Coordinates of C-alpha atoms and ligand atoms in Angstrom, one line a residue:
X1 CA 7.2 27.4 -11.3
X2 CA 7.7 23.6 -11.2
X3 CA 5.9 22.0 -8.3
X4 CA 8.3 20.3 -5.8
X5 CA 6.7 17.2 -4.6
X6 CA 8.0 14.9 -1.9
X7 CA 7.1 11.2 -1.9
X8 CA 8.1 9.3 1.2
X9 CA 8.3 5.6 0.6
X10 CA 8.9 6.6 -3.0
X11 CA 11.1 3.6 -3.9
X12 CA 8.4 1.1 -2.9
X13 CA 5.7 -0.6 -4.9
X14 CA 3.1 2.2 -4.9
X15 CA 5.7 5.0 -4.4
X16 CA 7.7 4.1 -7.5
X17 CA 4.5 4.1 -9.7
X18 CA 3.5 7.4 -8.2
X19 CA 7.0 9.0 -8.7
X20 CA 6.8 8.0 -12.4
X21 CA 3.3 9.5 -12.8
X22 CA 4.4 12.8 -11.1
X23 CA 7.4 13.0 -13.3
X24 CA 5.1 12.5 -16.3
X25 CA 3.1 15.5 -15.1
X26 CA 6.2 17.6 -15.1
X27 CA 6.6 17.8 -11.3
X28 CA 10.0 18.0 -9.6
X29 CA 10.0 14.8 -7.5
X30 CA 11.9 14.1 -4.3
X31 CA 11.8 10.5 -3.5
X32 CA 12.6 9.7 0.2
X33 CA 13.1 6.2 1.3
X34 CA 15.2 4.0 3.7
X35 CA 15.0 1.1 1.3
X36 CA 13.7 -1.3 3.9
X37 CA 11.2 -3.1 1.6
X38 CA 12.4 -1.7 -1.7
X39 CA 15.4 -1.6 -4.0
X40 CA 17.1 1.4 -5.7
X41 CA 16.9 -0.6 -8.9
X42 CA 13.1 0.0 -9.0
X43 CA 13.8 3.7 -9.5
X44 CA 17.1 3.4 -11.4
X45 CA 15.6 4.7 -14.6
X46 CA 14.6 8.0 -12.8
X47 CA 17.9 8.6 -11.0
X48 CA 19.6 10.6 -13.7
X49 CA 16.6 12.8 -14.6
X50 CA 17.1 16.5 -13.7
X51 CA 13.7 16.7 -12.0
X52 CA 14.2 13.6 -9.8
X53 CA 16.1 13.4 -6.5
X54 CA 16.6 10.4 -4.3
X55 CA 17.1 11.0 -0.6
X56 CA 18.1 8.0 1.6
X57 CA 16.5 8.8 4.9
X58 CA 14.5 7.1 7.6
X59 CA 11.3 9.1 8.2
X60 CA 11.3 8.3 11.9
X61 CA 14.1 10.9 12.0
X62 CA 13.2 14.6 11.5
X63 CA 14.0 16.2 8.2
X64 CA 13.3 19.7 6.7
X65 CA 12.8 20.4 3.0
X66 CA 11.2 23.1 0.9
X67 CA 8.3 21.4 -0.9
X68 CA 4.9 22.3 -2.3
X69 CA 3.2 18.9 -1.9
X70 CA 3.8 15.8 0.1
X71 CA 2.7 12.2 -0.4
X72 CA 3.4 10.2 2.8
X73 CA 3.6 6.5 1.8
X74 CA 6.6 5.4 3.9
X75 CA 5.6 2.3 5.8
X76 CA 6.0 -1.4 5.2
X77 CA 2.7 -2.7 3.9
X78 CA 2.9 -6.5 3.9
X79 CA 2.1 -8.3 7.1
X80 CA 5.4 -10.3 7.1
X81 CA 7.3 -7.0 6.7
X82 CA 5.4 -4.8 9.2
X83 CA 5.3 -7.6 11.9
X84 CA 9.0 -8.1 11.6
X85 CA 9.8 -5.1 13.8
X86 CA 6.4 -3.9 15.1
X87 CA 7.8 -1.1 17.2
X88 CA 9.5 0.3 14.2
X89 CA 6.3 0.1 12.3
X90 CA 4.5 2.1 14.9
X91 CA 7.3 4.7 14.9
X92 CA 7.2 4.9 11.1
X93 CA 3.5 5.6 11.2
X94 CA 3.5 8.0 14.1
X95 CA 6.8 9.8 13.6
X96 CA 6.5 9.6 9.8
X97 CA 3.2 11.4 10.0
X98 CA 4.5 13.9 12.6
X99 CA 7.6 14.8 10.5
X100 CA 5.8 15.1 7.2
X101 CA 3.0 17.1 8.8
X102 CA 5.6 19.4 10.3
X103 CA 7.0 20.0 6.9
X104 CA 3.6 20.5 5.4
X105 CA 2.8 23.1 8.1
X106 CA 6.1 24.9 7.7
X107 CA 5.8 25.1 3.9
X108 CA 2.0 25.5 3.5
X109 CA 2.1 22.3 1.5
X110 CA -0.7 20.0 0.7
X111 CA -0.2 16.5 2.3
X112 CA -1.6 13.2 1.1
X113 CA -1.5 10.3 3.5
X114 CA -1.6 6.6 2.6
X115 CA -3.9 5.1 5.1
X116 CA -5.5 1.7 4.7
X117 CA -8.5 -0.5 4.8
X118 CA -6.8 -2.1 7.9
X119 CA -8.3 0.8 10.0
X120 CA -11.5 -1.2 9.7
X121 CA -9.9 -4.3 11.2
X122 CA -12.0 -7.4 10.9
X123 CA -15.1 -5.6 9.8
X124 CA -18.6 -6.4 10.9
X125 CA -20.1 -3.9 8.4
X126 CA -19.8 -5.0 4.8
X127 CA -18.9 -3.4 2.4
X128 CA -17.0 -0.8 4.4
X129 CA -18.0 2.9 4.1
X130 CA -15.7 5.6 5.5
X131 CA -18.2 6.2 8.3
X132 CA -17.6 2.7 9.8
X133 CA -15.3 3.0 12.8
X134 CA -13.8 -0.5 12.5
X135 CA -13.2 -3.6 14.6
X136 CA -9.5 -3.6 15.4
X137 CA -7.7 -5.7 18.0
X138 CA -5.5 -3.1 19.7
X139 CA -3.1 -5.7 21.2
X140 CA -2.9 -8.2 18.3
X141 CA 0.0 -8.9 15.9
X142 CA -1.5 -6.6 13.2
X143 CA -2.1 -3.7 15.6
X144 CA 1.3 -2.1 15.0
X145 CA 0.1 -1.4 11.5
X146 CA -3.6 -1.0 12.1
X147 CA -3.4 1.2 15.1
X148 CA -0.3 3.0 13.7
X149 CA -2.4 4.0 10.7
X150 CA -5.3 5.0 12.9
X151 CA -3.2 7.3 15.0
X152 CA -1.6 8.8 11.9
X153 CA -5.1 9.6 10.6
X154 CA -5.8 11.2 14.0
X155 CA -2.6 13.3 13.8
X156 CA -3.5 14.4 10.3
X157 CA -6.9 15.6 11.4
X158 CA -5.4 17.4 14.5
X159 CA -2.9 19.3 12.3
X160 CA -5.8 20.1 9.9
X161 CA -8.0 21.5 12.7
X162 CA -5.3 23.2 14.8
X163 CA -3.0 24.5 12.0
X164 CA -5.2 24.5 8.9
X165 CA -2.9 22.0 7.1
X166 CA -4.5 20.8 3.8
X167 CA -4.7 17.1 4.3
X168 CA -5.9 14.3 2.0
X169 CA -6.4 10.9 3.6
X170 CA -6.9 7.8 1.3
X171 CA -7.9 4.5 2.8
X172 CA -6.3 2.1 0.4
X173 CA -7.6 -1.4 -0.2
X174 CA -5.4 -4.3 -1.4
X175 CA -3.5 -3.2 -4.5
X176 CA -1.3 -5.2 -6.8
X177 CA 0.6 -4.9 -10.0
X178 CA 4.0 -4.9 -11.7
X179 CA 7.0 -4.1 -9.4
X180 CA 5.3 -5.3 -6.2
X181 CA 8.0 -7.0 -4.2
X182 CA 8.0 -10.6 -5.4
X183 CA 8.8 -11.7 -1.8
X184 CA 6.4 -9.5 0.1
X185 CA 4.4 -12.5 1.1
X186 CA 1.2 -10.9 0.1
X187 CA -1.4 -13.1 -1.5
X188 CA -1.1 -11.9 -5.1
X189 CA 2.7 -12.2 -5.3
X190 CA 2.7 -15.5 -3.4
X191 CA 0.1 -17.1 -5.7
X192 CA 1.7 -15.8 -9.0
X193 CA 5.2 -16.8 -7.9
X194 CA 4.1 -20.2 -6.8
X195 CA 2.0 -20.8 -9.9
X196 CA 4.8 -19.8 -12.3
X197 CA 7.3 -22.1 -10.5
X198 CA 4.9 -25.0 -10.3
X199 CA 5.0 -24.9 -6.5
X200 CA 2.1 -25.6 -4.2
X201 CA -0.3 -22.6 -3.7
X202 CA -0.5 -21.7 -0.1
X203 CA -4.1 -21.1 1.1
X204 CA -4.2 -19.7 4.6
X205 CA -7.2 -20.9 6.6
X206 CA -10.0 -22.3 4.5
X207 CA -9.5 -19.8 1.7
X208 CA -13.1 -18.4 2.1
X209 CA -11.9 -15.0 3.5
X210 CA -12.4 -12.3 0.9
X211 CA -10.4 -9.3 -0.4
X212 CA -11.0 -6.7 -3.1
X213 CA -8.0 -6.2 -5.4
X214 CA -7.2 -2.9 -7.2
X215 CA -4.8 -2.6 -10.1
X216 CA -2.0 -0.1 -9.3
X217 CA -2.7 2.2 -12.2
X218 CA -6.3 2.7 -11.1
X219 CA -5.1 3.4 -7.6
X220 CA -2.5 6.0 -8.6
X221 CA -5.3 7.8 -10.6
X222 CA -7.2 8.0 -7.4
X223 CA -4.2 9.5 -5.5
X224 CA -3.8 12.2 -8.2
X225 CA -7.6 12.9 -8.3
X226 CA -7.5 13.4 -4.5
X227 CA -4.5 15.7 -4.6
X228 CA -6.0 17.7 -7.6
X229 CA -9.4 18.1 -6.0
X230 CA -10.2 21.6 -4.5
X231 CA -11.2 19.8 -1.2
X232 CA -10.8 16.2 -0.5
X233 CA -9.8 15.9 3.2
X234 CA -11.2 12.4 3.4
X235 CA -10.8 9.8 4.5
X236 CA -11.8 8.4 1.2
X237 CA -11.8 4.7 0.3
X238 CA -9.7 3.9 -2.8
X239 CA -10.1 0.3 -4.0
X240 CA -11.8 -2.0 -6.4
X241 CA -15.2 -3.2 -5.1
X242 CA -14.8 -6.6 -6.9
X243 CA -14.7 -9.1 -4.0
X244 CA -13.0 -12.5 -4.3
X245 CA -12.3 -15.4 -1.9
X246 CA -8.7 -16.5 -1.7
X247 CA -9.7 -19.8 -3.3
X248 CA -11.3 -17.9 -6.3
X249 CA -8.1 -15.9 -6.6
X250 CA -5.9 -19.0 -6.6
X251 CA -8.0 -20.6 -9.3
X252 CA -7.9 -17.5 -11.4
X253 CA -4.1 -17.2 -11.1
X254 CA -3.8 -20.9 -12.1
X255 CA -6.1 -20.4 -15.1
X256 CA -4.2 -17.3 -16.3
X257 CA -0.7 -18.8 -15.8
X258 CA -1.8 -22.2 -17.2
X259 CA -0.3 -23.8 -14.1
X260 CA -1.4 -27.0 -12.4
X261 CA -0.1 -26.4 -8.9
X262 CA -1.9 -28.1 -6.0
X263 CA -3.6 -25.9 -3.4
X264 CA -2.4 -26.6 0.2
X265 CA -4.0 -25.3 3.4
X266 CA -1.8 -23.5 5.9
X267 CA -2.7 -22.0 9.3
X268 CA -4.5 -18.6 9.2
X269 CA -2.4 -15.7 10.4
X270 CA -3.5 -13.9 13.6
X271 CA -6.4 -11.5 13.3
X272 CA -6.7 -12.1 9.5
X273 CA -9.8 -10.2 8.4
X274 CA -12.6 -12.5 7.1
X275 CA -14.0 -10.0 4.6
X276 CA -13.0 -6.8 2.9
X277 CA -14.7 -4.7 0.2
X278 CA -14.6 -0.9 -0.2
X279 CA -17.7 1.1 -0.5
X280 CA -16.5 3.7 -3.0
X281 CA -19.6 5.9 -3.2
X282 CA -17.7 8.8 -1.8
X283 CA -14.7 8.5 -4.2
X284 CA -17.2 8.4 -7.1
X285 CA -19.2 11.4 -6.0
X286 CA -16.4 13.7 -4.8
X287 CA -13.6 12.7 -7.2
X288 CA -15.4 11.2 -10.1
X289 CA -13.0 8.2 -9.6
X290 CA -13.6 4.6 -9.9
X291 CA -11.4 1.7 -11.0
X292 CA -11.5 0.5 -14.6
X293 CA -9.2 -2.5 -14.7
X294 CA -10.9 -5.8 -13.8
X295 CA -9.0 -8.5 -11.8
X296 CA -8.3 -10.8 -14.7
X297 CA -6.8 -8.0 -16.8
X298 CA -4.7 -6.6 -14.0
X299 CA -3.5 -10.1 -13.1
X300 CA -2.4 -10.8 -16.7
X301 CA -0.2 -7.6 -16.7
X302 CA 1.2 -8.6 -13.3
X303 CA 1.9 -12.2 -14.3
X304 CA 3.7 -10.9 -17.4
X305 CA 5.9 -8.7 -15.2
X306 CA 6.6 -11.6 -12.8
X307 CA 7.5 -13.8 -15.8
X308 CA 10.0 -11.3 -17.1
X309 CA 11.6 -10.5 -13.7
X310 CA 14.7 -12.1 -12.4
X311 CA 13.5 -13.1 -9.0
X312 CA 17.1 -14.0 -7.9
X313 CA 17.9 -10.3 -7.9
X314 CA 15.3 -9.7 -5.2
X315 CA 15.9 -10.6 -1.5
X316 CA 13.2 -10.9 1.0
X317 CA 13.5 -7.9 3.3
X318 CA 12.6 -9.9 6.4
X319 CA 13.0 -13.6 7.5
X320 CA 9.3 -14.0 8.2
X321 CA 8.2 -12.6 4.8
X322 CA 5.9 -15.4 3.7
X323 CA 2.8 -14.0 5.3
X324 CA 1.5 -12.7 8.6
X325 CA 2.5 -14.4 11.9
X326 CA 0.2 -17.0 13.5
X327 CA -0.6 -16.2 17.2
X328 CA 1.1 -18.7 19.5
X329 CA -1.2 -19.9 22.4
Ligands
LIG401 P1 6.1 -1.0 0.1 O1 6.6 -1.8 1.3 O2 6.4 -1.5 -1.3 O3 6.6 0.5 0.1 C1 6.8 1.2 1.3 C2 8.1 2.0 1.2 O4 8.3 2.7 2.4 C3 9.3 1.1 0.9 O5 10.1 1.6 -0.1 C4 10.1 1.2 2.2 O6 11.5 1.0 2.1 C5 9.7 2.6 2.7 N1 9.8 2.7 4.2 C6 9.4 1.9 5.1 N2 9.7 2.4 6.4 C7 10.4 3.6 6.1 C8 10.9 4.6 7.0 N3 10.9 4.4 8.3 N4 11.5 5.6 6.4 C9 11.5 5.8 5.1 N5 11.0 4.9 4.2 C10 10.4 3.8 4.7 O7 4.6 -0.9 0.3 P2 3.5 -0.3 -0.7 O8 2.5 -1.4 -1.1 O9 4.1 0.5 -1.8 O10 2.7 0.7 0.3 C11 2.9 2.1 0.3 C12 1.9 2.7 1.3 O11 0.6 2.4 1.0 C13 2.2 2.2 2.7 O12 2.0 3.3 3.6 C14 1.0 1.3 3.0 O13 0.7 1.2 4.3 C15 -0.1 1.9 2.1 N6 -1.0 0.8 1.7 C16 -0.7 -0.1 0.7 C17 -1.6 -1.0 0.3 C18 -1.3 -2.0 -0.8 O14 -2.1 -2.9 -1.0 N7 -0.2 -2.0 -1.5 C19 -2.9 -1.1 0.9 C20 -3.1 -0.2 2.0 C21 -2.2 0.8 2.3
LIG402 N1 -3.1 -15.4 2.0 C1 -3.1 -16.7 1.6 N2 -2.0 -17.3 1.1 C2 -0.8 -16.6 1.0 C3 -0.8 -15.3 1.4 C4 -1.9 -14.7 1.9 O1 -4.2 -17.4 1.6 O2 0.2 -17.2 0.5 C5 -4.3 -14.8 2.5 C6 -4.2 -14.1 3.9 O3 -4.4 -15.0 4.9 C7 -5.3 -13.0 3.8 C8 -5.3 -12.7 2.3 O4 -4.7 -13.8 1.6 O5 -6.5 -13.6 4.1 C9 -4.7 -11.4 1.9 O6 -3.4 -11.4 2.5 P1 -2.3 -10.3 2.2 O7 -1.2 -10.5 3.1 O8 -2.1 -10.2 0.7 O9 -3.1 -8.9 2.6 P2 -3.9 -8.5 3.9 O10 -4.2 -9.6 4.8 O11 -3.1 -7.4 4.6 O12 -5.2 -7.9 3.3

């Protein structure tokens, strides 16, 4: 029988790539989304397929479905999006986990949860292994997301221990690629958009903070490897260990676009982590997974997509989309 797979947040950046891959595998895909940070146009080409369904629903409200597997991705991921309505972000993380776990328990379904490197906060262990418990400011502007994701992990483990639910927790590090929201305010989309338009490149802080960027196809391979494994409760880090400063990233984007934009320094958003790099030893040993697409190659594909996309058709989902908020004193 065809596997019925629910993807919450399925119209979003990662969700839309995942839905496509699941359809390619012959699964019956139910894409649930409230379209907060996404557009139906991203999944338009799937809408008429017999093995694809779109459900407009907010996961903070209960829902029941008969499914065999669940990928819980619903949650705004960009700081400018998740800080717009922080209370809603916490609800999406907590109630979203609760409602999808309820469905997993009722159906005996396997559930994958999209957690994040943000659970490590501003890490003082580098690179970050899964055993590191993090350095999160519980009352900061990023906490709605960081702590929301942490409590969702807790709930996943409590359903696993109490009710035997088969959980798969991935801690995802910064991911980029085609069909990311051009106005999500994240660094890759900002830099590419700015470089292509000949606008100033906005460097937050001194640009010496680091991130590790994973191309979307590599990441989705990791999702599927986790779900296919006999046992992969996790948490397992999924990300590309290549580590770059924001200045290095800006210069690489300029080189690849052939742009000559000036770099301008802007204030650093509140609680912006100074460094981030996944230790993927566990993913390699348990899943045989590691990323294969280097940053310059992935950026080229992403730049090509941005060049061919009509940005006027996209609207920023929130007024403060350009990046994370700066703490007022
Ligand atoms: P995205 O914003 O493009 O996608 C999130 C999707 O969830 C959107 O389609 C949005 O409309 C939907 N959504 C938000 N709140 C909802 C709600 N209450 N009910 C139903 N749908 C809702 O972000 P993304 O980059 O695709 O991220 C997907 C998941 O992966 C998120 O859970 C995010 O926290 C996690 N993640 C992403 C990254 C990354 O670099 N992209 C890194 C770490 C973790
Ligand atoms: N950043 C930047 N310029 C921008 C957008 C972001 O320098 O126009 C920085 C930001 O301060 C952070 C890094 O890039 O240090 C990654 O930001 P992003 O919002 O993409 O992801 P996150 O901070 O959640 O890892």
